[in-house]
Short mmCIF file of C-alpha atoms and ligand atoms in Angstrom, two decimals:
data_model
loop_
_atom_site.label_atom_id
_atom_site.label_comp_id
_atom_site.label_asym_id
_atom_site.label_seq_id
_atom_site.Cartn_x
_atom_site.Cartn_y
_atom_site.Cartn_z
CA MET A 1 20.40 -19.96 -9.27
CA SER A 2 17.12 -21.14 -10.85
CA HIS A 3 13.91 -19.52 -9.70
CA THR A 4 12.86 -22.71 -7.87
CA GLU A 5 16.15 -22.71 -5.94
CA LEU A 6 15.72 -19.02 -5.19
CA ILE A 7 12.21 -19.57 -3.85
CA ALA A 8 13.28 -22.60 -1.80
CA SER A 9 16.11 -20.57 -0.25
CA LEU A 10 13.72 -17.90 1.02
CA VAL A 11 10.31 -19.49 1.53
CA PRO A 12 9.95 -22.21 4.21
CA SER A 13 8.61 -25.57 3.05
CA GLY A 14 5.51 -25.36 5.26
CA ASP A 15 3.01 -23.10 3.55
CA ILE A 16 1.45 -21.14 6.37
CA LEU A 17 2.74 -19.93 9.73
CA ILE A 18 0.58 -20.30 12.83
CA GLY A 19 1.75 -19.99 16.42
CA GLY A 20 5.40 -20.33 15.43
CA GLU A 21 4.79 -23.51 13.42
CA TRP A 22 5.10 -23.84 9.66
CA ARG A 23 2.39 -26.19 8.46
CA ARG A 24 0.17 -27.14 5.54
CA GLY A 25 -2.91 -24.98 5.17
CA ARG A 26 -6.30 -26.66 5.18
CA GLY A 27 -7.60 -24.60 2.23
CA ALA A 28 -7.36 -25.38 -1.49
CA PRO A 29 -3.91 -25.62 -3.11
CA TYR A 30 -2.81 -22.55 -5.05
CA THR A 31 -0.11 -22.27 -7.70
CA SER A 32 1.69 -18.95 -7.69
CA ILE A 33 2.74 -18.00 -11.22
CA TYR A 34 5.13 -15.51 -12.76
CA PRO A 35 2.99 -12.98 -14.67
CA ALA A 36 5.70 -12.37 -17.28
CA ASP A 37 5.52 -15.90 -18.75
CA GLN A 38 3.02 -17.87 -16.64
CA SER A 39 5.68 -20.32 -15.43
CA ALA A 40 4.92 -21.79 -12.00
CA ASN A 41 6.67 -20.33 -8.96
CA LEU A 42 5.39 -22.65 -6.26
CA GLU A 43 2.31 -24.60 -5.33
CA ILE A 44 1.19 -23.92 -1.79
CA SER A 45 -1.66 -25.13 0.35
CA THR A 46 -3.64 -22.07 1.40
CA ALA A 47 -5.22 -21.40 4.77
CA ASN A 48 -8.93 -21.81 5.49
CA ALA A 49 -11.25 -20.30 8.11
CA ASP A 50 -10.18 -22.89 10.75
CA ASP A 51 -6.56 -21.90 10.20
CA ALA A 52 -7.58 -18.26 10.64
CA ARG A 53 -9.23 -19.11 13.97
CA ASP A 54 -6.15 -21.04 15.14
CA ALA A 55 -3.84 -18.19 14.14
CA VAL A 56 -5.92 -15.64 16.03
CA GLU A 57 -6.04 -17.82 19.15
CA ALA A 58 -2.26 -18.37 18.99
CA ALA A 59 -1.73 -14.63 18.48
CA ASP A 60 -3.93 -13.79 21.46
CA ALA A 61 -2.03 -16.25 23.67
CA ALA A 62 1.33 -14.92 22.46
CA TRP A 63 0.30 -11.35 23.11
CA ARG A 64 -0.93 -12.11 26.64
CA ASP A 65 2.23 -14.07 27.35
CA ALA A 66 4.03 -10.70 27.42
CA ASN A 67 7.37 -11.94 26.09
CA TRP A 68 6.80 -9.47 23.25
CA SER A 69 4.23 -6.96 24.49
CA GLY A 70 6.01 -6.82 27.86
CA LEU A 71 9.46 -6.05 26.45
CA LYS A 72 10.84 -2.57 26.98
CA PRO A 73 10.67 -0.41 23.85
CA HIS A 74 14.43 -0.53 23.26
CA GLN A 75 14.35 -4.34 23.48
CA ARG A 76 11.60 -4.65 20.85
CA ALA A 77 13.41 -2.06 18.75
CA LEU A 78 16.51 -4.27 18.68
CA VAL A 79 14.51 -7.06 17.04
CA LEU A 80 13.13 -4.65 14.45
CA TYR A 81 16.66 -3.46 13.61
CA ARG A 82 17.66 -7.09 13.15
CA ILE A 83 14.71 -7.62 10.78
CA ALA A 84 15.90 -4.65 8.72
CA ASP A 85 19.46 -6.02 8.65
CA LEU A 86 18.31 -9.47 7.52
CA ILE A 87 16.16 -7.91 4.78
CA MET A 88 19.19 -6.01 3.50
CA GLN A 89 21.43 -9.10 3.72
CA ARG A 90 18.93 -10.83 1.37
CA HIS A 91 18.19 -7.69 -0.62
CA GLU A 92 18.88 -9.01 -4.10
CA ALA A 93 17.26 -12.40 -3.46
CA LEU A 94 14.11 -10.79 -2.03
CA ALA A 95 13.95 -8.37 -4.96
CA GLN A 96 14.11 -11.33 -7.37
CA LEU A 97 11.45 -13.16 -5.34
CA GLN A 98 9.15 -10.13 -5.43
CA ARG A 99 9.70 -9.90 -9.20
CA ARG A 100 8.60 -13.53 -9.59
CA ASP A 101 5.67 -12.95 -7.25
CA ASN A 102 4.01 -10.08 -9.10
CA GLY A 103 6.03 -9.37 -12.23
CA LYS A 104 7.33 -5.91 -11.30
CA PRO A 105 10.58 -4.90 -13.00
CA ILE A 106 13.65 -5.69 -10.92
CA GLY A 107 14.59 -1.99 -10.66
CA GLU A 108 11.33 -1.38 -8.82
CA THR A 109 11.44 -4.44 -6.60
CA ARG A 110 14.94 -3.51 -5.40
CA VAL A 111 13.54 -0.19 -4.25
CA LEU A 112 10.58 -1.89 -2.55
CA VAL A 113 12.81 -4.28 -0.60
CA ALA A 114 15.07 -1.46 0.59
CA SER A 115 12.01 0.53 1.58
CA ALA A 116 10.73 -2.42 3.64
CA ALA A 117 14.03 -2.46 5.56
CA ASN A 118 13.84 1.31 6.08
CA THR A 119 10.33 0.96 7.42
CA PHE A 120 11.48 -1.46 10.13
CA ARG A 121 14.39 0.83 11.04
CA TYR A 122 12.19 3.89 11.14
CA PHE A 123 9.61 2.34 13.48
CA ALA A 124 12.36 0.88 15.66
CA ALA A 125 13.70 4.42 16.04
CA CYS A 126 10.20 5.81 16.68
CA LEU A 127 9.62 3.20 19.34
CA GLU A 128 12.82 4.07 21.16
CA THR A 129 12.20 7.78 21.06
CA LEU A 130 8.43 8.15 21.57
CA ASP A 131 7.62 10.01 24.78
CA GLU A 132 4.66 9.45 27.04
CA ASP A 133 2.94 12.55 28.44
CA VAL A 134 2.69 13.95 31.91
CA THR A 135 -0.32 16.22 31.46
CA PRO A 136 -0.79 19.54 33.30
CA SER A 137 -2.25 18.89 36.71
CA ARG A 138 -5.30 20.85 37.85
CA GLY A 139 -5.09 19.87 41.53
CA ASP A 140 -3.21 17.73 44.02
CA TYR A 141 -2.71 14.90 41.64
CA LEU A 142 -0.40 13.85 38.85
CA THR A 143 -1.79 12.83 35.45
CA MET A 144 -0.07 10.72 32.85
CA SER A 145 -1.12 9.55 29.42
CA VAL A 146 0.47 6.28 28.30
CA HIS A 147 0.06 4.08 25.24
CA GLU A 148 -0.34 0.31 25.17
CA PRO A 149 -0.68 -2.33 22.46
CA ILE A 150 -4.15 -3.19 21.22
CA GLY A 151 -3.76 -6.99 21.16
CA VAL A 152 -4.32 -9.04 18.01
CA VAL A 153 -4.07 -7.05 14.79
CA ALA A 154 -5.16 -8.44 11.42
CA ALA A 155 -3.05 -6.99 8.59
CA ILE A 156 -4.56 -7.52 5.13
CA THR A 157 -2.49 -6.50 2.11
CA PRO A 158 -2.88 -6.28 -1.70
CA TRP A 159 -0.74 -7.74 -4.46
CA ASN A 160 0.81 -4.67 -6.03
CA SER A 161 3.78 -4.07 -3.66
CA PRO A 162 3.65 -6.96 -1.18
CA ILE A 163 6.89 -6.63 0.74
CA ALA A 164 6.56 -2.87 1.16
CA SER A 165 2.89 -2.92 2.15
CA ASP A 166 3.49 -5.83 4.56
CA ALA A 167 6.35 -3.89 6.19
CA GLN A 168 4.21 -0.76 6.48
CA LYS A 169 1.82 -2.71 8.68
CA LEU A 170 4.10 -5.20 10.45
CA ALA A 171 6.75 -2.69 11.53
CA PRO A 172 4.48 -0.26 13.45
CA ALA A 173 2.13 -3.01 14.69
CA LEU A 174 4.98 -5.14 16.05
CA ALA A 175 6.83 -2.11 17.37
CA ALA A 176 3.74 -1.19 19.36
CA GLY A 177 3.81 -4.64 21.01
CA ASN A 178 0.89 -6.28 19.23
CA ALA A 179 0.60 -9.78 17.80
CA VAL A 180 -0.16 -9.76 14.07
CA VAL A 181 -1.94 -12.14 11.72
CA LEU A 182 -0.88 -11.21 8.19
CA LYS A 183 -3.13 -12.07 5.23
CA PRO A 184 -1.32 -11.37 1.95
CA ALA A 185 -3.18 -11.24 -1.36
CA GLU A 186 -4.02 -14.68 -2.72
CA VAL A 187 -1.89 -14.18 -5.86
CA THR A 188 1.27 -12.93 -4.10
CA PRO A 189 2.07 -15.09 -1.07
CA LEU A 190 5.83 -15.46 -1.53
CA ALA A 191 7.28 -12.21 -0.22
CA SER A 192 5.10 -12.34 2.92
CA LEU A 193 6.25 -15.88 3.73
CA ALA A 194 9.90 -14.89 3.24
CA LEU A 195 9.42 -11.84 5.45
CA ALA A 196 7.80 -13.96 8.18
CA ARG A 197 10.82 -16.25 8.17
CA ILE A 198 13.09 -13.24 8.60
CA CYS A 199 10.97 -12.00 11.51
CA GLU A 200 11.35 -15.40 13.20
CA GLU A 201 15.10 -15.42 12.66
CA ALA A 202 15.37 -11.91 14.05
CA GLY A 203 13.73 -13.01 17.31
CA VAL A 204 10.02 -12.24 17.03
CA PRO A 205 8.62 -14.80 19.52
CA LYS A 206 6.46 -17.72 18.42
CA GLY A 207 2.85 -16.83 17.77
CA VAL A 208 3.44 -13.07 17.64
CA LEU A 209 3.36 -13.25 13.84
CA SER A 210 1.24 -15.65 11.80
CA VAL A 211 0.90 -15.61 8.01
CA LEU A 212 -2.12 -16.98 6.18
CA PRO A 213 -1.96 -16.98 2.37
CA GLY A 214 -5.26 -17.64 0.63
CA LYS A 215 -8.64 -16.25 -0.28
CA GLY A 216 -9.67 -12.89 1.10
CA SER A 217 -13.35 -13.72 1.13
CA VAL A 218 -12.59 -16.72 3.40
CA ILE A 219 -9.57 -15.91 5.57
CA GLY A 220 -9.77 -12.12 5.47
CA ASP A 221 -13.43 -12.28 6.37
CA ALA A 222 -12.83 -14.80 9.19
CA LEU A 223 -10.11 -12.58 10.65
CA VAL A 224 -12.19 -9.42 10.55
CA ARG A 225 -15.13 -11.16 12.27
CA HIS A 226 -13.12 -12.94 14.96
CA PRO A 227 -13.89 -11.43 18.40
CA LEU A 228 -10.24 -11.63 19.51
CA VAL A 229 -9.06 -9.49 16.57
CA ARG A 230 -9.14 -5.96 17.98
CA LYS A 231 -7.82 -3.96 15.03
CA VAL A 232 -7.75 -4.41 11.26
CA SER A 233 -5.23 -2.65 9.09
CA PHE A 234 -6.27 -3.08 5.48
CA THR A 235 -4.82 -1.97 2.15
CA GLY A 236 -6.84 -2.82 -0.94
CA GLY A 237 -9.84 -1.81 -2.96
CA THR A 238 -12.62 0.48 -1.75
CA THR A 239 -15.34 -2.17 -2.11
CA VAL A 240 -13.64 -4.64 0.24
CA GLY A 241 -12.54 -1.78 2.52
CA ARG A 242 -16.13 -0.65 2.91
CA SER A 243 -17.31 -4.17 3.79
CA ILE A 244 -14.54 -4.43 6.42
CA ALA A 245 -15.57 -1.06 7.89
CA ARG A 246 -19.18 -2.34 8.19
CA LEU A 247 -18.08 -5.45 10.10
CA ALA A 248 -15.74 -3.38 12.25
CA ALA A 249 -18.63 -1.07 13.15
CA GLU A 250 -20.52 -4.07 14.56
CA LYS A 251 -17.54 -4.92 16.78
CA LEU A 252 -16.73 -1.25 17.50
CA MET A 253 -13.20 -2.10 16.41
CA PRO A 254 -10.73 0.45 15.03
CA VAL A 255 -9.73 0.02 11.39
CA SER A 256 -7.14 1.67 9.17
CA LEU A 257 -8.08 1.59 5.51
CA GLU A 258 -5.74 2.47 2.64
CA LEU A 259 -7.98 2.20 -0.42
CA GLY A 260 -8.25 3.03 -4.11
CA GLY A 261 -7.63 6.23 -6.03
CA LYS A 262 -8.21 8.12 -9.27
CA SER A 263 -5.64 10.81 -8.84
CA PRO A 264 -5.50 13.96 -10.98
CA THR A 265 -2.26 15.29 -12.41
CA ILE A 266 -2.40 18.95 -13.41
CA VAL A 267 -0.08 20.62 -15.89
CA PHE A 268 -0.22 24.43 -16.02
CA ASP A 269 0.94 26.42 -19.05
CA ASP A 270 4.18 27.54 -17.35
CA ALA A 271 5.31 24.03 -16.38
CA ASP A 272 8.76 22.79 -17.40
CA LEU A 273 7.77 20.70 -20.42
CA ASP A 274 10.48 18.03 -20.16
CA HIS A 275 10.00 17.45 -16.46
CA SER A 276 6.22 17.45 -16.57
CA VAL A 277 6.06 15.04 -19.52
CA ASN A 278 8.43 12.66 -17.69
CA GLY A 279 6.57 13.10 -14.45
CA VAL A 280 3.17 12.37 -15.99
CA LEU A 281 4.51 9.24 -17.71
CA TYR A 282 6.14 8.03 -14.51
CA GLY A 283 3.03 8.86 -12.46
CA ILE A 284 0.74 6.66 -14.51
CA PHE A 285 2.90 4.05 -16.25
CA SER A 286 5.47 3.03 -13.62
CA SER A 287 4.35 -0.20 -11.94
CA SER A 288 2.21 -0.65 -15.10
CA GLY A 289 -0.33 1.68 -13.49
CA GLU A 290 -0.97 -0.88 -10.75
CA ALA A 291 -0.55 1.73 -8.06
CA CYS A 292 -3.21 3.23 -5.82
CA ILE A 293 -1.60 6.64 -6.32
CA ALA A 294 -1.28 6.38 -10.11
CA GLY A 295 -1.96 9.75 -11.74
CA SER A 296 -4.72 8.43 -13.99
CA ARG A 297 -6.59 11.66 -14.83
CA LEU A 298 -4.52 14.29 -16.62
CA PHE A 299 -5.62 17.94 -16.80
CA VAL A 300 -3.52 20.10 -19.14
CA GLN A 301 -4.05 23.86 -19.60
CA ARG A 302 -5.67 24.34 -23.00
CA SER A 303 -3.06 26.76 -24.38
CA ILE A 304 -0.36 24.05 -24.21
CA TYR A 305 -2.61 21.00 -24.61
CA ASP A 306 -1.65 20.07 -28.20
CA THR A 307 2.08 20.57 -27.71
CA PHE A 308 2.05 18.69 -24.42
CA MET A 309 0.02 15.78 -25.76
CA LYS A 310 2.32 15.36 -28.76
CA ARG A 311 5.32 15.08 -26.44
CA LEU A 312 3.46 12.81 -24.04
CA ALA A 313 2.38 10.39 -26.78
CA GLU A 314 5.95 10.25 -28.15
CA GLY A 315 7.23 9.47 -24.66
CA ALA A 316 4.59 6.79 -24.02
CA ARG A 317 5.36 5.03 -27.31
CA LYS A 318 9.04 4.84 -26.35
CA LEU A 319 8.48 3.21 -22.95
CA ARG A 320 10.22 -0.13 -22.62
CA VAL A 321 7.55 -2.75 -21.88
CA GLY A 322 8.90 -6.22 -21.33
CA ASN A 323 11.09 -8.58 -19.38
CA PRO A 324 11.01 -7.66 -15.66
CA GLU A 325 14.46 -9.22 -15.20
CA SER A 326 16.09 -6.47 -17.22
CA ASP A 327 17.33 -3.33 -15.47
CA ASN A 328 16.27 -1.48 -18.58
CA THR A 329 12.57 -2.38 -18.39
CA GLN A 330 10.14 0.36 -17.43
CA MET A 331 6.86 -1.59 -17.50
CA GLY A 332 6.37 -5.26 -16.67
CA PRO A 333 3.24 -7.36 -17.15
CA LEU A 334 -0.06 -6.89 -15.35
CA ILE A 335 -0.70 -9.21 -12.43
CA SER A 336 -3.05 -11.69 -14.13
CA SER A 337 -4.97 -12.49 -17.24
CA GLN A 338 -8.28 -11.54 -15.51
CA HIS A 339 -6.88 -8.18 -14.46
CA ARG A 340 -5.69 -7.47 -18.01
CA GLU A 341 -9.19 -8.28 -19.27
CA THR A 342 -10.61 -5.78 -16.79
CA VAL A 343 -8.21 -3.13 -18.08
CA GLU A 344 -9.19 -3.96 -21.68
CA ARG A 345 -12.89 -3.68 -20.81
CA TYR A 346 -12.28 -0.20 -19.40
CA VAL A 347 -10.44 0.91 -22.54
CA ALA A 348 -13.31 -0.41 -24.68
CA LEU A 349 -15.76 1.42 -22.41
CA GLY A 350 -13.79 4.65 -22.81
CA LEU A 351 -14.01 4.32 -26.60
CA GLU A 352 -17.76 3.60 -26.39
CA GLU A 353 -18.14 6.70 -24.22
CA GLY A 354 -16.66 8.77 -27.08
CA GLY A 355 -12.95 8.67 -26.23
CA ARG A 356 -10.15 8.55 -28.82
CA LEU A 357 -6.98 6.52 -28.49
CA VAL A 358 -3.84 8.65 -28.48
CA CYS A 359 -1.62 5.59 -28.11
CA GLY A 360 -1.66 2.01 -26.85
CA GLY A 361 -4.95 0.21 -26.40
CA GLU A 362 -3.53 -3.21 -27.21
CA ARG A 363 -1.27 -6.01 -26.06
CA PRO A 364 2.37 -5.74 -27.18
CA VAL A 365 3.73 -8.44 -29.46
CA GLY A 366 7.18 -9.99 -29.87
CA ASP A 367 10.00 -10.71 -27.42
CA ASN A 368 7.93 -13.50 -25.83
CA ARG A 369 5.50 -10.96 -24.43
CA GLU A 370 2.56 -13.08 -25.69
CA GLN A 371 3.45 -15.52 -22.86
CA GLY A 372 2.67 -12.95 -20.17
CA PHE A 373 -0.03 -10.44 -19.24
CA PHE A 374 1.51 -7.37 -20.88
CA TYR A 375 -0.45 -4.31 -22.00
CA GLN A 376 0.74 -1.22 -23.82
CA PRO A 377 0.80 2.18 -22.10
CA THR A 378 -2.51 3.66 -23.18
CA ILE A 379 -3.72 7.27 -23.41
CA LEU A 380 -7.23 8.37 -24.29
CA GLU A 381 -8.61 11.84 -24.89
CA GLY A 382 -11.90 13.40 -26.00
CA LEU A 383 -13.73 12.52 -22.76
CA THR A 384 -14.99 14.61 -19.89
CA ASN A 385 -14.35 13.95 -16.23
CA SER A 386 -17.83 12.47 -15.81
CA ALA A 387 -16.98 9.48 -18.07
CA ARG A 388 -16.93 6.19 -16.19
CA ILE A 389 -13.27 5.62 -17.01
CA CYS A 390 -12.52 8.95 -15.29
CA GLN A 391 -14.58 8.07 -12.24
CA GLU A 392 -13.71 4.41 -11.63
CA GLU A 393 -10.31 3.05 -10.65
CA ILE A 394 -8.79 0.93 -13.46
CA PHE A 395 -5.52 0.06 -11.70
CA GLY A 396 -3.69 -0.36 -14.99
CA PRO A 397 -1.63 1.63 -17.54
CA VAL A 398 -4.50 3.80 -18.78
CA LEU A 399 -4.46 7.60 -18.72
CA VAL A 400 -7.31 9.93 -19.70
CA ALA A 401 -6.18 13.40 -20.79
CA MET A 402 -8.44 16.47 -20.68
CA PRO A 403 -7.79 20.16 -21.39
CA PHE A 404 -8.83 22.82 -18.83
CA ASP A 405 -9.36 26.58 -19.17
CA ASP A 406 -9.09 28.18 -15.74
CA GLU A 407 -8.23 27.33 -12.15
CA ALA A 408 -11.81 27.34 -10.89
CA SER A 409 -13.10 24.81 -13.42
CA LEU A 410 -9.93 22.77 -12.98
CA ILE A 411 -10.38 22.43 -9.21
CA GLU A 412 -14.03 21.56 -9.64
CA GLN A 413 -13.21 18.74 -12.08
CA ALA A 414 -10.16 17.48 -10.19
CA ASN A 415 -12.22 17.22 -6.99
CA ASP A 416 -15.19 15.66 -8.76
CA SER A 417 -14.31 12.12 -7.70
CA VAL A 418 -15.33 9.79 -4.89
CA PHE A 419 -11.60 9.27 -4.28
CA GLY A 420 -9.09 11.59 -2.61
CA LEU A 421 -5.78 9.78 -2.44
CA ALA A 422 -3.22 11.94 -4.23
CA ALA A 423 -2.66 14.61 -6.88
CA GLY A 424 0.20 16.13 -8.87
CA ILE A 425 0.75 19.76 -9.89
CA TRP A 426 3.26 20.96 -12.47
CA THR A 427 3.92 24.71 -12.55
CA ARG A 428 6.78 27.17 -11.97
CA ASP A 429 4.48 29.60 -10.16
CA TYR A 430 4.77 28.76 -6.44
CA LYS A 431 1.72 30.86 -5.51
CA ARG A 432 -0.44 29.00 -7.99
CA ALA A 433 1.03 25.69 -6.81
CA TYR A 434 0.19 26.50 -3.20
CA ARG A 435 -3.35 27.70 -4.01
CA THR A 436 -4.06 24.60 -6.05
CA ALA A 437 -2.50 22.21 -3.53
CA ARG A 438 -4.64 23.63 -0.73
CA ALA A 439 -7.80 23.49 -2.85
CA LEU A 440 -7.44 19.83 -3.85
CA ASP A 441 -9.29 17.15 -1.85
CA ALA A 442 -6.49 14.61 -1.47
CA GLY A 443 -4.23 13.27 1.27
CA THR A 444 -0.95 13.66 -0.66
CA ILE A 445 -0.04 16.36 -3.19
CA TRP A 446 3.14 16.30 -5.25
CA ILE A 447 4.37 19.60 -6.66
CA ASN A 448 6.78 19.36 -9.60
CA THR A 449 7.33 15.71 -8.79
CA TYR A 450 5.22 12.56 -8.45
CA LYS A 451 5.12 9.30 -6.50
CA LEU A 452 7.85 10.38 -4.11
CA PHE A 453 7.57 8.60 -0.78
CA SER A 454 9.17 9.01 2.56
CA ILE A 455 8.50 6.78 5.56
CA SER A 456 8.71 9.83 7.82
CA THR A 457 5.82 11.60 6.05
CA PRO A 458 2.27 10.49 6.92
CA PHE A 459 0.15 8.92 4.19
CA SER A 460 -3.63 8.84 4.31
CA GLY A 461 -6.48 8.76 1.84
CA TRP A 462 -9.35 11.24 1.92
CA LYS A 463 -12.97 10.52 1.00
CA GLU A 464 -13.38 6.94 -0.28
CA SER A 465 -9.60 6.49 -0.48
CA GLY A 466 -9.32 5.60 3.17
CA MET A 467 -9.38 6.21 6.89
CA GLY A 468 -6.50 6.50 9.33
CA ARG A 469 -2.84 6.94 8.41
CA GLU A 470 0.32 5.01 7.75
CA LYS A 471 3.94 6.16 8.09
CA GLY A 472 5.24 9.10 10.08
CA ARG A 473 5.94 9.08 13.83
CA LEU A 474 2.25 8.92 14.61
CA GLY A 475 1.83 5.87 12.35
CA ILE A 476 2.78 3.73 15.36
CA ARG A 477 -0.06 5.25 17.43
CA GLU A 478 -2.57 3.66 15.03
CA TYR A 479 -1.60 0.38 16.70
CA MET A 480 -1.83 1.58 20.30
CA ARG A 481 -4.50 2.35 22.85
CA GLN A 482 -4.22 5.38 25.06
CA LYS A 483 -4.59 5.06 28.81
CA SER A 484 -4.75 7.86 31.39
CA LEU A 485 -3.35 7.50 34.91
CA TYR A 486 -4.34 9.76 37.81
CA TRP A 487 -2.12 9.69 40.91
CA GLY A 488 -3.61 11.26 44.05
CA LEU A 489 -0.98 13.31 45.91
CA ASN A 490 -3.14 14.59 48.73
CA ASP A 491 -3.18 12.75 52.06
CA ALA A 492 -6.54 14.29 52.99
CA PRO A 493 -9.70 12.28 52.21
CA LEU A 494 -11.66 13.14 49.05
CA PRO A 495 -13.92 16.17 49.76
CA TRP A 496 -17.07 14.09 49.06
CA ALA A 497 -16.27 11.85 52.03
CA ASN A 498 -16.50 14.79 54.46
P1 NAD B 501 -8.60 -6.23 -2.90
O1 NAD B 501 -9.44 -5.28 -2.14
O2 NAD B 501 -9.28 -7.15 -3.85
O3 NAD B 501 -7.79 -7.20 -1.90
C1 NAD B 501 -6.93 -6.67 -0.90
C2 NAD B 501 -6.74 -7.73 0.18
O4 NAD B 501 -8.01 -7.99 0.79
C3 NAD B 501 -6.28 -9.09 -0.35
O5 NAD B 501 -5.41 -9.69 0.59
C4 NAD B 501 -7.57 -9.87 -0.45
O6 NAD B 501 -7.37 -11.27 -0.41
C5 NAD B 501 -8.30 -9.37 0.78
N1 NAD B 501 -9.76 -9.54 0.74
C6 NAD B 501 -10.56 -9.72 -0.34
N2 NAD B 501 -11.85 -9.86 0.06
C7 NAD B 501 -11.86 -9.74 1.41
C8 NAD B 501 -12.89 -9.76 2.39
N3 NAD B 501 -14.17 -9.95 2.08
N4 NAD B 501 -12.55 -9.59 3.70
C9 NAD B 501 -11.26 -9.38 4.05
N5 NAD B 501 -10.24 -9.35 3.15
C10 NAD B 501 -10.53 -9.52 1.85
O7 NAD B 501 -7.47 -5.37 -3.60
P2 NAD B 501 -6.33 -5.86 -4.59
O8 NAD B 501 -6.96 -6.17 -5.90
O9 NAD B 501 -5.49 -6.91 -3.92
O10 NAD B 501 -5.43 -4.54 -4.69
C11 NAD B 501 -5.75 -3.48 -5.51
C12 NAD B 501 -6.44 -2.38 -4.73
O11 NAD B 501 -5.65 -1.97 -3.62
C13 NAD B 501 -6.64 -1.13 -5.57
O12 NAD B 501 -7.93 -0.62 -5.36
C14 NAD B 501 -5.60 -0.17 -5.01
O13 NAD B 501 -5.91 1.19 -5.21
C15 NAD B 501 -5.57 -0.56 -3.58
N6 NAD B 501 -4.33 -0.11 -2.94
C16 NAD B 501 -4.36 0.94 -2.08
C17 NAD B 501 -3.18 1.40 -1.51
C18 NAD B 501 -3.19 2.58 -0.56
O14 NAD B 501 -2.21 2.74 0.16
N7 NAD B 501 -4.21 3.41 -0.54
C19 NAD B 501 -1.97 0.78 -1.80
C20 NAD B 501 -1.98 -0.30 -2.67
C21 NAD B 501 -3.16 -0.74 -3.24
#
């Protein structure tokens, strides 16, 4: 099947979904391209601010209509299980679509699609098994605490793992009984549109889910400001996240923010060399470094620094950078030409700041890679943690390596960052691992592993890496409001009345 046939088989011919209707957006046309060779995927008409308003109004009506919010939990759960089943029935096709959408290697997109299905199953199960509380009574009354949907939720997602990040918002938000307006990143609309079609087929009622591809500064902004939107769940950069938090403060509206990172990976002198070298390479270079949790600052104990760096550079040079269609590929292209230029500017800045290139620092040549936005895995050293390329998120395949002498100075440097998303520790000494893990300012710590994810384990960024949480049983509560009920059980009048 050609890529145009593949896209046509998964993405409806209307370009945006509002109130159960596929229609043309009223924004500018946008051509989605394949970052590996710049061939066109599909031209779509994007949404504009009027479309955003219509979608929110349709979502509000659908939510009040109660044919979703009013279903019993097990009835909504059934629809979520069906969504998961349909995702898995189209697993390979969706993985190929996601590859075309953002250029990730097929091995990675297969994992992302399966993880999206798991996310729907997990929140269906949470929904069916979540208890409400009867709280201890302090008199002749009964008290209950129940949870209800919030109403219209705006879900705004980035381009690096569209189907998985969409599912992480849609599954708990829909499970909780909300209506959702999804705004995917401008450059990756395809997976979100295909997922919306699956949701429709699975029985999500009209209007409960709308999808608006297009510009964040137009549609995202219109959604956040709309008075009927009562919650925003955002994944993206810290700058946009902060501006959303400001607008939300005006409306006193809850927000969940999953933002950027600059995560440290720490290798102690007793670490298993093979595993830690592999783990560090995987932590920064998988997904071409376009991962919020990428381990982009490397701290290696000085006594093993030279040996470790030699092995690391050898490993980085051997990474297979190329065609995302191949099962063998480890790194695909970057998302766009502009993003690659940003990465290149950061590498140049690192060199100006006094850094030395250990490997990479250029575009690969041959095998048609000139057609796409490829960049070599790049390692710099000779910098301190205060360098700008150690402090600012690059979101590309660039690692800065630094030696450290003792635990105290290591913790100080590792925590010297505005971000606090994740960290990795490589050591055989479990006491040292525990001490270090507890001392690090980050929401997720991997010990002798990296980038492992489980839907049942909460994920949240500390400091400027975010607010709120995703995943885990309580992830669904982020999309609910709590209500307390008091039931009087005494036939006598209230004492005040006497
Ligand atoms: P981005 O902040 O530029 O955009 C994210 C989304 O917000 C897109 O859909 C975009 O269109 C929209 N947007 C842009 N301006 C907006 C505005 N003014 N109002 C409302 N919405 C707006 O981020 P990106 O470049 O798409 O993604 C990369 C960033 O995402 C990185 O910083 C990365 O660390 C972060 N990220 C974080 C996580 C996490 O879980 N913490 C996961 C993935 C990516």
